[in-house]
Structure formats: C-alpha cells, structure tokens
XYZ file of C-alpha atoms in Angstrom:
324
model
C 96.850 52.685 101.089
C 97.612 50.070 98.419
C 94.783 51.302 96.185
C 96.250 54.822 96.228
C 99.682 53.400 95.398
C 98.312 51.401 92.463
C 96.592 54.495 91.063
C 99.805 56.447 91.416
C 101.703 53.705 89.614
C 99.267 53.816 86.686
C 99.552 57.606 86.499
C 103.339 57.393 86.545
C 103.376 54.901 83.696
C 100.817 56.917 81.767
C 102.928 60.071 81.992
C 106.173 58.420 80.772
C 107.064 55.971 77.989
C 108.463 53.424 80.473
C 109.990 53.197 83.939
C 112.345 50.720 85.535
C 111.446 48.875 88.713
C 114.034 50.944 90.576
C 112.508 54.207 89.347
C 109.013 53.117 90.314
C 110.209 51.917 93.710
C 111.822 55.301 94.355
C 108.730 57.255 93.300
C 106.331 55.023 95.260
C 108.677 54.675 98.260
C 108.444 50.871 98.259
C 110.738 47.963 97.406
C 111.256 46.652 93.864
C 109.597 43.409 94.944
C 106.483 45.385 95.891
C 106.574 47.072 92.467
C 106.585 43.620 90.829
C 103.589 42.502 92.896
C 101.701 45.729 92.189
C 102.341 45.427 88.437
C 100.975 41.883 88.512
C 97.892 43.049 90.459
C 97.224 45.776 87.902
C 97.581 43.314 85.042
C 95.130 40.916 86.689
C 92.694 43.817 87.107
C 92.762 44.519 83.363
C 95.322 47.351 83.251
C 97.743 46.477 80.396
C 101.040 46.802 82.267
C 103.828 45.143 80.260
C 107.241 44.228 81.662
C 110.214 44.468 79.309
C 113.007 42.108 80.319
C 116.740 42.747 80.236
C 119.115 45.518 81.318
C 117.193 48.209 79.416
C 113.834 46.807 80.447
C 111.124 48.235 82.593
C 107.384 48.665 82.886
C 105.089 50.408 80.406
C 101.456 50.628 79.419
C 100.543 49.137 76.056
C 97.760 49.690 73.576
C 97.464 53.425 74.199
C 95.830 52.784 77.573
C 94.478 55.924 79.273
C 93.062 56.074 82.767
C 90.171 58.375 83.612
C 91.425 58.838 87.169
C 92.863 62.276 86.415
C 90.306 64.549 88.080
C 91.910 66.853 90.633
C 90.566 66.911 94.174
C 90.238 70.358 95.765
C 93.310 69.880 97.967
C 95.372 68.709 95.011
C 94.278 71.652 92.874
C 95.123 74.134 95.619
C 98.505 72.518 96.190
C 99.244 72.579 92.460
C 99.161 76.372 92.467
C 101.893 76.321 95.129
C 104.100 73.793 93.361
C 106.748 76.454 92.690
C 107.568 76.547 96.406
C 108.341 72.907 97.289
C 109.897 73.769 100.644
C 106.779 75.623 101.767
C 104.556 72.748 100.588
C 106.605 70.276 102.579
C 106.474 72.405 105.743
C 102.683 72.840 105.470
C 102.161 69.107 104.971
C 100.950 69.433 101.365
C 103.774 67.649 99.552
C 101.755 64.476 98.851
C 98.773 66.432 97.510
C 101.026 68.432 95.183
C 102.746 65.269 93.952
C 99.401 63.623 93.161
C 98.194 66.758 91.369
C 101.317 66.966 89.214
C 100.962 63.320 88.260
C 97.338 63.789 87.219
C 98.184 66.844 85.151
C 101.077 64.983 83.489
C 98.841 62.022 82.721
C 96.330 64.306 81.003
C 98.920 66.021 78.807
C 99.893 65.076 75.300
C 103.101 62.995 75.098
C 104.953 65.879 73.431
C 104.584 68.139 76.495
C 104.698 65.651 79.360
C 108.220 66.691 80.282
C 107.051 70.268 80.981
C 107.208 69.830 84.773
C 110.757 68.481 84.585
C 112.022 71.180 82.247
C 110.394 73.896 84.390
C 111.987 72.501 87.554
C 115.376 72.586 85.845
C 114.941 76.276 85.064
C 113.382 77.764 88.192
C 113.907 77.131 91.900
C 112.776 79.320 94.804
C 115.036 79.442 97.870
C 113.170 81.676 100.313
C 115.315 81.812 103.498
C 118.100 84.320 104.010
C 121.735 83.338 103.561
C 123.552 81.864 106.560
C 120.322 81.216 108.491
C 119.147 77.678 109.052
C 115.357 77.763 108.646
C 113.360 76.051 111.379
C 109.845 74.896 110.597
C 107.383 75.683 113.425
C 105.948 72.468 114.831
C 102.413 73.869 114.756
C 102.559 75.047 111.132
C 100.732 71.998 109.627
C 97.864 72.416 112.106
C 97.591 76.123 111.321
C 97.793 75.427 107.578
C 94.947 72.888 107.818
C 92.767 75.487 109.550
C 93.624 78.096 106.904
C 92.614 75.776 104.045
C 89.377 74.717 105.793
C 88.365 78.189 107.110
C 88.183 76.795 110.650
C 88.494 78.931 113.754
C 91.419 78.221 116.042
C 92.270 78.882 119.663
C 95.888 80.017 119.617
C 98.203 80.215 122.626
C 101.274 82.372 121.999
C 104.016 84.250 123.799
C 103.766 88.029 123.942
C 106.276 89.884 126.068
C 106.724 87.911 129.260
C 103.487 85.965 129.291
C 101.207 83.666 127.339
C 98.112 85.047 125.596
C 95.099 83.119 124.275
C 93.126 84.348 121.285
C 90.216 83.040 119.214
C 91.348 83.595 115.614
C 89.954 83.286 112.129
C 93.051 82.249 110.139
C 92.956 83.948 106.739
C 96.373 83.302 105.223
C 99.986 82.259 105.644
C 103.050 84.275 104.630
C 106.615 82.969 104.383
C 108.989 85.923 104.762
C 112.752 85.324 104.685
C 112.350 81.832 106.169
C 109.885 82.930 108.893
C 106.214 81.863 108.819
C 103.475 84.368 109.710
C 99.718 83.983 110.118
C 97.390 86.756 108.981
C 94.207 86.347 111.001
C 91.104 88.174 112.165
C 90.414 88.211 115.892
C 87.056 86.471 116.399
C 84.355 88.940 117.406
C 86.728 91.871 117.025
C 86.846 92.430 113.286
C 90.484 93.540 113.096
C 93.186 91.722 111.154
C 96.540 91.044 112.801
C 99.821 89.283 112.048
C 101.309 86.547 114.250
C 104.661 84.759 114.094
C 103.812 81.069 114.101
C 107.029 80.082 115.881
C 105.684 81.958 118.922
C 102.583 79.777 119.132
C 102.718 77.309 122.003
C 99.443 75.526 121.230
C 96.778 75.558 118.540
C 93.339 74.006 118.927
C 91.245 73.801 115.769
C 87.614 72.851 116.237
C 84.944 72.114 113.667
C 83.451 75.614 113.642
C 84.000 77.421 110.351
C 84.005 81.162 109.830
C 82.560 83.155 106.944
C 85.561 84.425 104.991
C 85.474 88.013 103.804
C 85.855 87.562 100.052
C 87.169 91.128 99.755
C 90.229 90.266 101.849
C 93.364 90.535 99.694
C 96.265 88.709 101.363
C 99.133 90.160 99.243
C 97.790 93.716 99.605
C 97.228 93.271 103.350
C 100.755 91.934 103.858
C 102.345 94.734 101.827
C 100.486 97.333 103.879
C 101.391 95.770 107.235
C 105.023 95.226 106.207
C 105.287 98.897 105.256
C 103.669 99.932 108.534
C 106.064 97.744 110.505
C 109.116 99.051 108.654
C 108.074 102.611 109.485
C 106.955 101.928 113.050
C 110.447 100.924 114.195
C 112.032 104.138 112.851
C 111.992 106.255 116.017
C 115.142 108.361 115.595
C 116.937 110.464 112.983
C 120.568 110.968 112.029
C 122.146 113.486 109.657
C 125.033 112.240 107.508
C 127.226 113.320 104.595
C 127.717 110.688 101.911
C 130.278 110.307 99.156
C 129.176 109.066 95.751
C 130.065 105.518 96.828
C 128.208 106.108 100.104
C 125.072 107.056 98.184
C 125.355 103.842 96.202
C 125.959 101.631 99.255
C 123.469 103.209 101.691
C 120.375 101.238 100.515
C 122.249 97.953 101.077
C 123.416 98.990 104.553
C 120.135 100.415 105.833
C 117.397 98.956 103.636
C 113.667 99.546 103.773
C 111.985 102.845 102.887
C 114.343 104.883 105.066
C 117.351 105.008 102.721
C 115.191 105.447 99.630
C 113.263 108.394 101.039
C 116.384 110.035 102.477
C 118.174 109.911 99.128
C 115.096 111.171 97.267
C 115.015 114.234 99.544
C 118.771 114.878 99.319
C 120.023 118.174 97.909
C 122.862 118.764 95.454
C 126.421 117.623 96.288
C 128.737 120.105 98.042
C 132.192 121.144 96.833
C 133.615 117.828 98.081
C 131.052 115.877 96.069
C 129.181 114.742 99.189
C 125.448 115.009 99.826
C 123.811 115.631 103.187
C 120.772 113.520 104.072
C 118.514 113.061 107.074
C 117.999 109.369 107.720
C 115.232 107.770 109.814
C 116.664 104.934 111.935
C 115.496 102.479 114.543
C 117.872 103.759 117.227
C 121.313 105.291 117.630
C 122.710 101.840 118.398
C 121.289 100.347 115.212
C 122.424 103.364 113.171
C 125.963 102.919 114.459
C 125.985 99.282 113.391
C 124.492 99.981 109.968
C 126.527 103.064 109.049
C 129.807 101.575 110.231
C 129.734 99.299 107.177
C 130.128 102.387 104.953
C 133.530 103.204 106.450
C 134.969 106.528 105.194
C 132.111 106.940 102.694
C 129.899 108.419 105.452
C 130.378 111.264 107.935
C 127.908 111.566 110.810
C 126.917 115.166 111.520
C 124.185 114.629 114.115
C 123.371 113.677 116.782
C 126.586 114.670 118.481
C 126.656 111.495 120.595
C 126.702 109.321 117.459
C 129.350 111.510 115.820
C 131.485 111.087 118.946
C 131.168 107.293 118.720
C 132.368 107.323 115.111
C 135.255 109.642 116.037
C 136.282 107.208 118.758
C 136.053 104.328 116.261
C 138.286 106.260 113.870
C 140.921 106.864 116.552
C 140.927 103.188 117.504
C 141.361 102.211 113.860
C 144.205 104.712 113.482
C 145.981 103.156 116.453
C 145.517 99.686 114.987
C 146.699 100.546 111.480
C 148.797 103.687 111.995
C 152.591 103.703 111.603
C-alpha cells in the first residue's frame, strides 16, 4: 500500500513543477504529516525530492529526475480509454486504475503539454442520466464489470415477471443508457445474445472459467440494433391525428423514437387549414393520450374514436375551468 503511494507521489511531482503538502495530501488521501514522512523516505531512497520552505513552498523533483515507472498495466490502459466518463468509471470500480493511468501518461509527456488533461476536463464533461432522476448504482455492477473485463462466465440470478430466474451468461459488454446500466451477454450453451438490466440482478457468481469471446461481436452495433427493435416492439397501436405547423415541430419531442419521424416522413401535403394528417404508431391508447396531450390545440385526434372522445372530454373540462 505504501509502495504504491510513494510511486504515485513521484508521478505527481514528475507531472507538475511543484506541489504543496496540502495538494499532495489531497491527491494521496493522507495527512500532510504522512506526506512529509513519504518525501523523506523517497529522498533516503535516492529520489531527489526537494522541499521549498515558506508560504509559497512545496515539494518538487530536482535535477531533471525522470522515473521509468510509467508503463501502463492492462487495467490502467483500458480504464484510460473510458476516462471521459468519470461517473461510469467510479460505478464500475475503475476510478483508481484510471487515476493511475492518467498520472503515468502525464509523467511521460513533455512539460509544455502536461496540463492537457486539466484543460480537457475544463472543456468537456459527460452527464449521462436524465434530468430530474437520481441515478442509483446497482450494487452488483462492480462484480459484473470485473467479469466483463476478464471474460469470465457468471451465474446470474434476476427477477423476470413474478419470479427469479437463473442463467449461465457470458458477459460481453456494459451499456449505460440514460442512467440505467445494462449487460449485453450470450447465454452459455445457447449462442444467442440478450440484454439484461443489472438493477434486476439479485445475485451474481463469477467463477474462474473463462469463455472464448467472439471477436466479431460489435457492442455498439448490437446495442443500436436491439434498441431499435425494442423501440418498435412496444408500438402495438395506431392513432390518426391532424397537426398544425407547430404540432409538426413539437411532435418528435412529445413522442420520440422512430414513430414520430416515420409518421412525419409519410405525411401528405397540408390541408386548407394548414394541418397535416399522419398515422402514428404508439405503445397504447393510454400512452398516446398522455403524449399527445402535451401538444394542446396543435393536435386533433381523428381515430380511434375512443381516444378522440377522451380528448373531447378533456377540452370540455378545460372550457369549464377557464371559460367565462
């Protein structure tokens, strides 16, 4: 533990002109007294750590000292490629590996470009979850992530419907979608790839057995295909509506997915009132009512009659509320 901390301290000092004891203590998550002891230990071991006294003082390496301890381990290299998503790294338990990798890269850079990681972080930040939803990290995510990185088979227990199901899975990849974690996996002995919500797992047992990964498997392409299939699979009903020009503009925000896009692409020319008639695929009449209600007077439901009746009743209620 201390050896790893001393190496990290050297890398920190190598990547910056100087650092105060407080800065080092914060980075190393130790006390300033421990920083002082570690600096003395490094000096006794032949590492030229020099302490500048006074208010503007701090620690620095002298004599152009360069450590050779900058080779990336596999885990650090893999984590480095995910360093643009710090929240995801933290939830998968890879934050320490990414931190070590960034330090090693910084230590290997020329002094003129060592601030690249800081300037990049000031200019780009990824916030994946939806607005107004507090993301909750699944407790079993780190265990699943470990199995994904190591290509180890897992026995997963998860809730489906009203009961618990057990499956032997070959975990191929993780996807973070709108704050929700999914596992893309192949069912052992079955050959088919499926998608599982990790927050529905109740237990995960990862043994030592490794599976032979299909190198042709393309995680982004697989996810895009399954997401498209899912978006279409829930569209089990149709409604016919007339939209104003503003309704046409707002519809994709109210409905989303391929449904609004395809309906508008197939729409004919506007009628004499400037409205266009479209046939819209929806999940259900209940969902359509909720979605289309946000368009207000910019939409008129033509069919089915039951949905048109609901909107007529809504209109009468609104007239009673706001009428003179």
